[in-house]
PDB file of C-alpha atoms in Angstrom:
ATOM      1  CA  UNK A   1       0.000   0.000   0.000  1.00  0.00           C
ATOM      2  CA  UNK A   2       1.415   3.642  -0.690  1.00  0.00           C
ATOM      3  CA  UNK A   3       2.417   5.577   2.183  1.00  0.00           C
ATOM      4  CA  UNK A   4       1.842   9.334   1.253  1.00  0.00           C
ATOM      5  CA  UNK A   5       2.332  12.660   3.986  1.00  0.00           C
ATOM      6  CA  UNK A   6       0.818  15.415   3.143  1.00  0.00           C
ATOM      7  CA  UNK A   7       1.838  17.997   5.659  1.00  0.00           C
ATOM      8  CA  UNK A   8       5.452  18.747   6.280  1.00  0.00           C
ATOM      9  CA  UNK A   9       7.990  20.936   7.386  1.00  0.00           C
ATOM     10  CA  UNK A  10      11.713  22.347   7.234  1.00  0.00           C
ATOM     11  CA  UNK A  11      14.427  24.882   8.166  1.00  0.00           C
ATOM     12  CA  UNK A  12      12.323  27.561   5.776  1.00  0.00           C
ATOM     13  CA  UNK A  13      10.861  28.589   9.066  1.00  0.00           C
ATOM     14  CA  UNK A  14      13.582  28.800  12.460  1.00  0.00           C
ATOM     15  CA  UNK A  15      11.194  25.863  14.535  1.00  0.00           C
ATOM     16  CA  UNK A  16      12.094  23.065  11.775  1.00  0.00           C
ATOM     17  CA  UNK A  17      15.035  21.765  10.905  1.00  0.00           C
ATOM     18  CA  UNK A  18      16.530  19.629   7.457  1.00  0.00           C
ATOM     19  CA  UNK A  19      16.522  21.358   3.982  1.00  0.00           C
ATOM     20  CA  UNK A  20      13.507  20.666   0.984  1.00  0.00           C
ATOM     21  CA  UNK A  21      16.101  18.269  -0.465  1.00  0.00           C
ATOM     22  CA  UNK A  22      16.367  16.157   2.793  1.00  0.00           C
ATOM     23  CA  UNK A  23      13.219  15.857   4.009  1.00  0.00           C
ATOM     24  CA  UNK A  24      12.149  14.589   0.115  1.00  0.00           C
ATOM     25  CA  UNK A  25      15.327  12.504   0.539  1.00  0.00           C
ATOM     26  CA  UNK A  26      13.875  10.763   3.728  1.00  0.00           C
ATOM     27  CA  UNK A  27      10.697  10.248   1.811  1.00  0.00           C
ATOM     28  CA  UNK A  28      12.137   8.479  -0.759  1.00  0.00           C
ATOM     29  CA  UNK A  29      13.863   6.031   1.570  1.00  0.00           C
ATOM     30  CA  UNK A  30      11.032   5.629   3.536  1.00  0.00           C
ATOM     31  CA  UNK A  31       8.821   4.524   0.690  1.00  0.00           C
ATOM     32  CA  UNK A  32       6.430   7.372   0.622  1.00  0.00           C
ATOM     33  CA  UNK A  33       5.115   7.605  -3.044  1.00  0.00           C
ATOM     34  CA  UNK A  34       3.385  11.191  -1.923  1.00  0.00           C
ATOM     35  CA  UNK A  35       4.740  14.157   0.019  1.00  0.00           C
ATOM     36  CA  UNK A  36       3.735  17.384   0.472  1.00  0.00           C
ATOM     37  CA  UNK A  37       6.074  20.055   1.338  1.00  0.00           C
ATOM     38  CA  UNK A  38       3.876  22.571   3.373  1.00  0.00           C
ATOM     39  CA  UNK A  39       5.644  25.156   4.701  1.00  0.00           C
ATOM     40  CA  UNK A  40       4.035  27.882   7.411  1.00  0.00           C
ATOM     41  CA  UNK A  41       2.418  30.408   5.050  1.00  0.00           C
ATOM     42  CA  UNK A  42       4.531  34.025   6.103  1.00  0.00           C
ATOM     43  CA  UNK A  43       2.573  35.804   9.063  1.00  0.00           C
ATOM     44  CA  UNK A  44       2.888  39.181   9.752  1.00  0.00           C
ATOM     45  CA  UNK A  45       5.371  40.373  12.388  1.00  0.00           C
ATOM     46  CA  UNK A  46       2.030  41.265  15.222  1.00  0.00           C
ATOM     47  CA  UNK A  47       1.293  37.658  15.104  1.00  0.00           C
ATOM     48  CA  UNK A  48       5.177  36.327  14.475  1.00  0.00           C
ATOM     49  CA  UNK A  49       7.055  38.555  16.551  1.00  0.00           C
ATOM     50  CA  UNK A  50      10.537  36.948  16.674  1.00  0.00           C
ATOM     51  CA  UNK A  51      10.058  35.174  13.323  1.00  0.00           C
ATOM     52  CA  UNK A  52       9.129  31.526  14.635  1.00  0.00           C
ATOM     53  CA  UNK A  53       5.791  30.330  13.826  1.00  0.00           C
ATOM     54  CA  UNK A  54       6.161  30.990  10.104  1.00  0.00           C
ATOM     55  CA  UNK A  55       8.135  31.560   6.865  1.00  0.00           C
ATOM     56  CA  UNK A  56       9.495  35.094   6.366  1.00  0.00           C
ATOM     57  CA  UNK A  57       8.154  36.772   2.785  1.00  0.00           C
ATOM     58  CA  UNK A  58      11.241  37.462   1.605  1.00  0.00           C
ATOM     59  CA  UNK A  59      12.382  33.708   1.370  1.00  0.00           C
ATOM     60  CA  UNK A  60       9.078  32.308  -0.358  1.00  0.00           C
ATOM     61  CA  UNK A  61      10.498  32.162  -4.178  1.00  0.00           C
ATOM     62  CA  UNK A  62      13.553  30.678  -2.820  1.00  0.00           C
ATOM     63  CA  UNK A  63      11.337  27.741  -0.817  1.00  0.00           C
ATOM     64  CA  UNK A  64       9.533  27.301  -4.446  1.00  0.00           C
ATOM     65  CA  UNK A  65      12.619  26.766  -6.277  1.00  0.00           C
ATOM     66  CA  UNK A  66      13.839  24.257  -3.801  1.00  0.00           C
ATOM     67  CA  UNK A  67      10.956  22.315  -3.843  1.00  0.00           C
ATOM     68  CA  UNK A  68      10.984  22.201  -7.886  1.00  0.00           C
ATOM     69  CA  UNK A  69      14.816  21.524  -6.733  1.00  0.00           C
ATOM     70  CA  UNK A  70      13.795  18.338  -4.754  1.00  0.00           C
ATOM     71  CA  UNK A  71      11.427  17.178  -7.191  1.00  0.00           C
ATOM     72  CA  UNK A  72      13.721  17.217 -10.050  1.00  0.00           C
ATOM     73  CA  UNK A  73      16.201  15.068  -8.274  1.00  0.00           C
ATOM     74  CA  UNK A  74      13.173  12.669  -6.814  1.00  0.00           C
ATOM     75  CA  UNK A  75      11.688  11.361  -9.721  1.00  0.00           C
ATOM     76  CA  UNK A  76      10.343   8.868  -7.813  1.00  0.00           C
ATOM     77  CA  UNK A  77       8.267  10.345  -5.796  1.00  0.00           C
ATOM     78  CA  UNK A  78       5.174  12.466  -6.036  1.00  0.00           C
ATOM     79  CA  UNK A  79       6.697  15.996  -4.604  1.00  0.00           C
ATOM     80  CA  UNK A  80       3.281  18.709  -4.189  1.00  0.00           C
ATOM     81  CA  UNK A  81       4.067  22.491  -3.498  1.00  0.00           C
ATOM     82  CA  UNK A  82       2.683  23.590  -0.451  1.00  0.00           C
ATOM     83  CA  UNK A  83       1.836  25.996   2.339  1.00  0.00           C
ATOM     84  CA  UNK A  84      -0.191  25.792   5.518  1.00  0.00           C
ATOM     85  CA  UNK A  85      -1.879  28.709   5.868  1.00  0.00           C
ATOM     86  CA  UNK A  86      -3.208  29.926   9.399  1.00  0.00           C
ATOM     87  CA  UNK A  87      -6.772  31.770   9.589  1.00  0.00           C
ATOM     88  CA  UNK A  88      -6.898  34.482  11.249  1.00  0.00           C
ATOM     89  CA  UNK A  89     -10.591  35.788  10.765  1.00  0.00           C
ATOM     90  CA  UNK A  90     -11.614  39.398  11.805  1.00  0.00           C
ATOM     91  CA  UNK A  91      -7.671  39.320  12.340  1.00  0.00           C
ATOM     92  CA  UNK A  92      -6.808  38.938   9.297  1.00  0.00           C
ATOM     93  CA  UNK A  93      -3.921  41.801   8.618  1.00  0.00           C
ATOM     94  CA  UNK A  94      -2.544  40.374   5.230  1.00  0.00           C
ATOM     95  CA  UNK A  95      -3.592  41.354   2.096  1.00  0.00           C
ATOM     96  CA  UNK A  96      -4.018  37.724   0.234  1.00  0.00           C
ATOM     97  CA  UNK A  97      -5.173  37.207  -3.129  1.00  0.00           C
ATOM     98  CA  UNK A  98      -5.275  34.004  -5.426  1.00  0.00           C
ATOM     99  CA  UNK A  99      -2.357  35.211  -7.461  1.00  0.00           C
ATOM    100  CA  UNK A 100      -0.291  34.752  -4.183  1.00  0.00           C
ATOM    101  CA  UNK A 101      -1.120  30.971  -3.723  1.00  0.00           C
ATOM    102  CA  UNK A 102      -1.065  30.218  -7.333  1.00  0.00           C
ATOM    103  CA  UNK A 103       2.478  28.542  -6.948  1.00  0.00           C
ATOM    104  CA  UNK A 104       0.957  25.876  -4.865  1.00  0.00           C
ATOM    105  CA  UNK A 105      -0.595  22.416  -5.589  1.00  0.00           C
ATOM    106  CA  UNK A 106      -2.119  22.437  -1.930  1.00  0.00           C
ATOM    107  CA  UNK A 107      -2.869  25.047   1.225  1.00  0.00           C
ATOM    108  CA  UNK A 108      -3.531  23.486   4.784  1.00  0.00           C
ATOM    109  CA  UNK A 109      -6.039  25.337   6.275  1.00  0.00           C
ATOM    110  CA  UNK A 110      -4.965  25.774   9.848  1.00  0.00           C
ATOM    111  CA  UNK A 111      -6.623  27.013  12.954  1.00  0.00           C
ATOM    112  CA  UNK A 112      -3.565  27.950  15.517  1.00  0.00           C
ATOM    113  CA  UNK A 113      -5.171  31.545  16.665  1.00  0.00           C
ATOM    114  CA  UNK A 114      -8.051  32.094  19.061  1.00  0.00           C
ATOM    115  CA  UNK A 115      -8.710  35.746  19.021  1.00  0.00           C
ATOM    116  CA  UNK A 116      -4.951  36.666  18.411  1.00  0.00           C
ATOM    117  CA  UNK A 117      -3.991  33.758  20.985  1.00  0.00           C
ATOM    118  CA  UNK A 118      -1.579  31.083  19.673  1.00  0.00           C
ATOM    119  CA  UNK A 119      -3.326  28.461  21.730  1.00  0.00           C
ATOM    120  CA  UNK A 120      -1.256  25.383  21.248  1.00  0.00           C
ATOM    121  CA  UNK A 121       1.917  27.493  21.874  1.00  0.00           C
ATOM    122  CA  UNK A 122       3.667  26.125  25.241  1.00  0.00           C
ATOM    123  CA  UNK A 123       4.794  29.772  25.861  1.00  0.00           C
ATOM    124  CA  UNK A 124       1.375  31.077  26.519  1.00  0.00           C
ATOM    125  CA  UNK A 125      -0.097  28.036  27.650  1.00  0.00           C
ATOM    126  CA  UNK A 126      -0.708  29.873  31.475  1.00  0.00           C
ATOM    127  CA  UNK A 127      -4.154  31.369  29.255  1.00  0.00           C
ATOM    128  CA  UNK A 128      -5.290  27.675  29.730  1.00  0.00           C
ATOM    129  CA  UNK A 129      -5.859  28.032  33.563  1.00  0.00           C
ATOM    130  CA  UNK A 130      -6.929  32.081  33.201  1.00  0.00           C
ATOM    131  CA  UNK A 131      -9.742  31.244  30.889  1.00  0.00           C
ATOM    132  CA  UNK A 132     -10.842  27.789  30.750  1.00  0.00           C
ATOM    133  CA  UNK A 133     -11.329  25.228  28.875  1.00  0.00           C
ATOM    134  CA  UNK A 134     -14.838  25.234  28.256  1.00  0.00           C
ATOM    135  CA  UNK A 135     -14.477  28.521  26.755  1.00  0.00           C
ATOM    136  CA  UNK A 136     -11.585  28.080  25.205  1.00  0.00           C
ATOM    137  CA  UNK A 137     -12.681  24.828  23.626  1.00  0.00           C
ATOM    138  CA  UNK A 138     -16.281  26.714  22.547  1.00  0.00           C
ATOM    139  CA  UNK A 139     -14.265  29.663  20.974  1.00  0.00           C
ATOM    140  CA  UNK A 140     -11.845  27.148  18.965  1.00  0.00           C
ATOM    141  CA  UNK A 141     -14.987  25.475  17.155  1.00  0.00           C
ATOM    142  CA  UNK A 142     -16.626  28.392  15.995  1.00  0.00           C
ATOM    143  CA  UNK A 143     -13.395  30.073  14.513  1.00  0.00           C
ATOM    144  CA  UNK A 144     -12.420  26.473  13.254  1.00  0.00           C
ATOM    145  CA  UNK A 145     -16.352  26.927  11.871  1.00  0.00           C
ATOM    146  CA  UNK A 146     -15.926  30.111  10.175  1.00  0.00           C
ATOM    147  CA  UNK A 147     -12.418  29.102   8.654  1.00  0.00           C
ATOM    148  CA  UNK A 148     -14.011  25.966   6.677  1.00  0.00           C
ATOM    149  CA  UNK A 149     -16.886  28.023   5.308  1.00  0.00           C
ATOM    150  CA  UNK A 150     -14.415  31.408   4.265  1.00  0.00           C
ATOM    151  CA  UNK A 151     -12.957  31.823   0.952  1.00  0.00           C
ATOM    152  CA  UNK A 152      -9.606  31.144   1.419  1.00  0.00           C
ATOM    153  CA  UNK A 153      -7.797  28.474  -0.587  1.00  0.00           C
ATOM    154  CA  UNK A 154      -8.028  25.877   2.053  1.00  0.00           C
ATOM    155  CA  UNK A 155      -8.134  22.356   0.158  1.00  0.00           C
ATOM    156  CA  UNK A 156      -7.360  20.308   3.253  1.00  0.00           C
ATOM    157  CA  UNK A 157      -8.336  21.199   6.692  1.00  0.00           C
ATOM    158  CA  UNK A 158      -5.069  20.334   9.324  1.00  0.00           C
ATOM    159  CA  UNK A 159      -4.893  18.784  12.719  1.00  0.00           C
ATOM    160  CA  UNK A 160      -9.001  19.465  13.251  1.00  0.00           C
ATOM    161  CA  UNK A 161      -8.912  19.450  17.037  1.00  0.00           C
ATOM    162  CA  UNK A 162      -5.379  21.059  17.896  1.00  0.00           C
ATOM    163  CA  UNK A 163      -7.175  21.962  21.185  1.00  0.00           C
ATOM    164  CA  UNK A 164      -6.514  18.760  22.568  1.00  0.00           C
ATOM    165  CA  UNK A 165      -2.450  19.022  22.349  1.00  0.00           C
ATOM    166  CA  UNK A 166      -1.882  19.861  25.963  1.00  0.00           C
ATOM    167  CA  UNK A 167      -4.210  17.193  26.865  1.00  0.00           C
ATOM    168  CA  UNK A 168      -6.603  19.572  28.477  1.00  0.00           C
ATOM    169  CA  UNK A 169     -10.421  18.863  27.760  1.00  0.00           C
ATOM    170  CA  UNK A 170     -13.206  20.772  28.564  1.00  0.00           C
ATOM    171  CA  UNK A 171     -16.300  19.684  31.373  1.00  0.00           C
ATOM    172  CA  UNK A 172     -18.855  19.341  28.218  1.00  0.00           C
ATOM    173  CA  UNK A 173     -19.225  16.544  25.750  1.00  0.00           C
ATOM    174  CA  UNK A 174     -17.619  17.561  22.791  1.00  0.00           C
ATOM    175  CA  UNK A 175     -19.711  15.098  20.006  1.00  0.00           C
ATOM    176  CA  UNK A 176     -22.231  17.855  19.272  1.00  0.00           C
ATOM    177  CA  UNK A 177     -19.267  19.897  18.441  1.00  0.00           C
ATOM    178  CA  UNK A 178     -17.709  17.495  16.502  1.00  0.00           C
ATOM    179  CA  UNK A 179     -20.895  17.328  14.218  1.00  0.00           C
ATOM    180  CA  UNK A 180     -21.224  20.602  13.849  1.00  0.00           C
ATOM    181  CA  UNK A 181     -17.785  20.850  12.743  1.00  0.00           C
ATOM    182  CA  UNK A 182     -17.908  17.863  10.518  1.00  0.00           C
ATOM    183  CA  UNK A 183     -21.352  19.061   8.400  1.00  0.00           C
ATOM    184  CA  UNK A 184     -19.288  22.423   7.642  1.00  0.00           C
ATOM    185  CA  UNK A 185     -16.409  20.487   6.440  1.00  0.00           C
ATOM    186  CA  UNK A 186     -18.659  18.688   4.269  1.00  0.00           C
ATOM    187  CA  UNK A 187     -20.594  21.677   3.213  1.00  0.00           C
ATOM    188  CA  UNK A 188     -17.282  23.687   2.176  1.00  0.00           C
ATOM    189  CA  UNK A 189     -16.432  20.186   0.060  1.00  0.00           C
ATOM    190  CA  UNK A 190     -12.926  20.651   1.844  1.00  0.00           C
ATOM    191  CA  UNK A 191     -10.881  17.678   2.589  1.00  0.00           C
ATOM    192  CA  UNK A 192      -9.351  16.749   6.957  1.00  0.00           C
ATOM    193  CA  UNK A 193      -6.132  15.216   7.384  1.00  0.00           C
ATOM    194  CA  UNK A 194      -5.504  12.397  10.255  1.00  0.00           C
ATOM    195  CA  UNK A 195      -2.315  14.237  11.314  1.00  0.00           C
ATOM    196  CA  UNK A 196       0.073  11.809  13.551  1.00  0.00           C
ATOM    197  CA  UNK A 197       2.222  14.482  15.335  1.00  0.00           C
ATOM    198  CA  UNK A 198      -0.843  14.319  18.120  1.00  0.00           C
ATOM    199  CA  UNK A 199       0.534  10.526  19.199  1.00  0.00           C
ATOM    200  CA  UNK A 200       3.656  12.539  20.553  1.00  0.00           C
ATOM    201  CA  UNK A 201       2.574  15.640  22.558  1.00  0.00           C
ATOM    202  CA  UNK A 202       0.355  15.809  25.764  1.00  0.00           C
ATOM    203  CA  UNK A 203      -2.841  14.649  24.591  1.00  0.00           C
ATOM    204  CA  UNK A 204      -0.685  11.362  22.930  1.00  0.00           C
ATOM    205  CA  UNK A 205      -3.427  10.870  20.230  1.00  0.00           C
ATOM    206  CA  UNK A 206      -3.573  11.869  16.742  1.00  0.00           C
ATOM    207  CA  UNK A 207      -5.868  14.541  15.396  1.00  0.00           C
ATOM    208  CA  UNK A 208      -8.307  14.095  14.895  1.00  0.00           C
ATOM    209  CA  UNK A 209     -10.002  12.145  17.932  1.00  0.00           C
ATOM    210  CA  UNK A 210     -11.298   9.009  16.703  1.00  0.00           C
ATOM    211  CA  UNK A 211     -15.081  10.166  17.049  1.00  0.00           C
ATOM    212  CA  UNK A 212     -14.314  13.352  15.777  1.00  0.00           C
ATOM    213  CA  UNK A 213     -13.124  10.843  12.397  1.00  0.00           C
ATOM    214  CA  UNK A 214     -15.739   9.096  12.342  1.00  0.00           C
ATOM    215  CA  UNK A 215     -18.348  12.209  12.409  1.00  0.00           C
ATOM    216  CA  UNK A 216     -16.288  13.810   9.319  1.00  0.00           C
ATOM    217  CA  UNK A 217     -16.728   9.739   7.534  1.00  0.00           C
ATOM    218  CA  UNK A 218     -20.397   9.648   8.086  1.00  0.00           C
ATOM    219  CA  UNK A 219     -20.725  13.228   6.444  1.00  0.00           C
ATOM    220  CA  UNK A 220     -18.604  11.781   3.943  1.00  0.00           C
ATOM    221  CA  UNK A 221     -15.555  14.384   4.008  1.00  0.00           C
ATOM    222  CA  UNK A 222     -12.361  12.809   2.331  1.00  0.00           C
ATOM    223  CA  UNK A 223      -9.379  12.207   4.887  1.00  0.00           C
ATOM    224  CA  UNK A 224      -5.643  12.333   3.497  1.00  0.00           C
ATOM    225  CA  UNK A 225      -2.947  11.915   6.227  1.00  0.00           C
ATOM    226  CA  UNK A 226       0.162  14.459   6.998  1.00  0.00           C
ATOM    227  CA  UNK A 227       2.974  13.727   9.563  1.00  0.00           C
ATOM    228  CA  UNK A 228       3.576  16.961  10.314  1.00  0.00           C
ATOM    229  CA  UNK A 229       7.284  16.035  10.371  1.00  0.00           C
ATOM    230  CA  UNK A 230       9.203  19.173  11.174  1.00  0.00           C
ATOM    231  CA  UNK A 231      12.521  16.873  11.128  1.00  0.00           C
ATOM    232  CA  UNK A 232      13.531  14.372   8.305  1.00  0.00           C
ATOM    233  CA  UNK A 233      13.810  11.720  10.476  1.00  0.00           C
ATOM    234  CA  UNK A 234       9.809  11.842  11.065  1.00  0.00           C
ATOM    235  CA  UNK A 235       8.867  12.144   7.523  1.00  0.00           C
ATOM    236  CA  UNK A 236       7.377   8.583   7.934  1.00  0.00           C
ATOM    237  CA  UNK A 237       6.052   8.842  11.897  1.00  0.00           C
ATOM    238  CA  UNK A 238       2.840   7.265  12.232  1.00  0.00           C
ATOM    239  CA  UNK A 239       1.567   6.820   8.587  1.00  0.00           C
ATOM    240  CA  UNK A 240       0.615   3.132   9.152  1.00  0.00           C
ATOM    241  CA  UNK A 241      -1.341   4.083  12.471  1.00  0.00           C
ATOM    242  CA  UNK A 242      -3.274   6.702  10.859  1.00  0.00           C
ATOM    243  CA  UNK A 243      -4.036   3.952   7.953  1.00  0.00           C
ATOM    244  CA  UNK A 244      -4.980   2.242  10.528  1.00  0.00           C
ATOM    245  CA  UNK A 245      -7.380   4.727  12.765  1.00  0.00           C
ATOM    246  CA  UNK A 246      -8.589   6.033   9.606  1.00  0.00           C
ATOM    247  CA  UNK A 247     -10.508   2.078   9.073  1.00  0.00           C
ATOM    248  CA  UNK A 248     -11.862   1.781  11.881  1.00  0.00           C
ATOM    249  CA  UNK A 249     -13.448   5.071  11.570  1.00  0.00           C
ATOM    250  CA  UNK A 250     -15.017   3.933   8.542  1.00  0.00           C
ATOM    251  CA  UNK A 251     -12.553   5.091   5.788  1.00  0.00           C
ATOM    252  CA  UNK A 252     -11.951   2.530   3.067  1.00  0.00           C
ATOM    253  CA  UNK A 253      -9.852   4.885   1.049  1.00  0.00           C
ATOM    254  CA  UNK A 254      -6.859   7.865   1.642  1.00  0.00           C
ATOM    255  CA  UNK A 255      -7.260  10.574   0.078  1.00  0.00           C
ATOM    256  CA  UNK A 256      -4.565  12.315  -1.818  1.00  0.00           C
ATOM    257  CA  UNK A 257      -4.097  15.656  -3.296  1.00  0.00           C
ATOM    258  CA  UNK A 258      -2.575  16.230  -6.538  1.00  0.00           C
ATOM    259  CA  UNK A 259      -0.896  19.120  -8.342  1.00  0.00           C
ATOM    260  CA  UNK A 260      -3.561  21.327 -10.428  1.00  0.00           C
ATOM    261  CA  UNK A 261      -5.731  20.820  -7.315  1.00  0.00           C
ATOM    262  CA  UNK A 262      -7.138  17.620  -8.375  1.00  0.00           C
ATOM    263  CA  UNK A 263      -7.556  14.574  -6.129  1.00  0.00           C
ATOM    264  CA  UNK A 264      -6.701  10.792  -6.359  1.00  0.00           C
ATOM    265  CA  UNK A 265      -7.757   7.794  -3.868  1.00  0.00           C
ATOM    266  CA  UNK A 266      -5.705   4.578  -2.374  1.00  0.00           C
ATOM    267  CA  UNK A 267      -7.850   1.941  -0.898  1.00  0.00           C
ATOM    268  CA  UNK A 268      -7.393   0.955   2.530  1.00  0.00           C
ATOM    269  CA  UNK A 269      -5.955  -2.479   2.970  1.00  0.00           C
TER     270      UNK A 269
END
């Protein structure tokens, strides 16, 4: 069965590490047919103050040309330009337009700010305890809500409960939100990722939650899977395992993006 990742990362922005050409390198030995380089779309310095989070603007055609770079020398392997883009709603202090994302085969849609608030950063984690997780958890669905049925050029929706990475869960039953969230995904025709890097932080389970999977398979939203490797060396982390959880949600098939924004399947065996 093909192994394919479509959400990585590398040294284009200061919290990975490994160049284009050795993450695609670590691919190819692992035996992945499909990756996606997805490198953190350039924020602006209010939301990235010390350059971290993101890629800086001035380094964006030189990412693109070592991606084309990497896929020259890969033959092999399926090599997708990419960019995870963050939502940032009423927040919003870019000035996007579709020329700007034209150079990619696929955008990540990501939800990482609650009302300016990098939530899952362990910096500012303290705003856990100071507002709560009920409200927290409330907020994060209804801007996760609003990103899925904007505009932007979101094709596949990342890590769909990100909340959940410092393992702290809110008094409520979260199923109605999981619904909720999963008939918008469906209604936007977007695509969800199972993204592994969950299995290794707090909450030590991927994203999404296995009931939040299954809710986005009965509303019939296709699910790719993305590592989220922001090393080489975890290019491959988890792939088999998400195979795997994806199943017994009810998936039969991975989804994969392709370059010119199409879409092809791999069964589930």
């Amino acid at each position: 069965m093909e192994r394919v990742t479509t959400h990585t990362h590398t040294c284009f922005t200061n919290h990975g590490e490994g160049t284009v050409e050795e993450l695609v390198a670590a691919a190819e030995a692992a035996g992945i047919s499909t990756i996606a380089v997805t490198e953190h779309y350039p924020l602006s310095s209010a939301f990235d103050t010390n350059a971290y989070l993101s890629m800086d603007a001035s380094r964006v055609d030189e990412y693109l040309d070592a991606v084309e770079q990497a896929r020259r020398r890969h033959p092999k392997v399926e090599v997708l330009t990419g960019t995870e883009l963050d939502w940032l709603g009423d927040d919003e202090d870019r000035t996007l337009s579709a020329s700007d994302f034209a150079p990619f085969d696929v955008v990540l849609g990501s939800v990482h700010f609650v009302d300016r608030w990098p939530f899952d950063d362990p910096a500012q984690r303290d705003r856990w305890d100071t507002a709560g997780a009920d409200a927290i958890w409330r907020r994060y669905f209804e801007v996760w809500c609003e990103a899925v049925a904007s505009d932007a050029p979101f094709a596949v929706m990342a890590h769909p409960d990100l909340a959940k990475k410092f393992n702290i869960y809110p008094t409520f039953d979260l199923e109605p939100l999981y619904e909720q969230a999963a008939a918008a995904c469906a209604a936007s025709g977007r695509m969800i990722e199972v993204n592994t890097s969950g299995a290794h932080y707090a909450c030590a389970e991927m994203f999404p939650a296995p009931a939040f999977l299954r809710a986005f398979c009965r509303e019939g939203v296709p699910c790719t899977v993305g590592t989220d490797a922001h090393v080489p060396a975890n290019v491959a982390r988890g792939i088999d395992d998400a195979y795997r959880l994806m199943y017994e949600a009810g998936y039969r098939k991975v989804t994969v993006p392709t370059s010119g924004g199409d879409r092809r399947e791999i069964a589930i065996v």
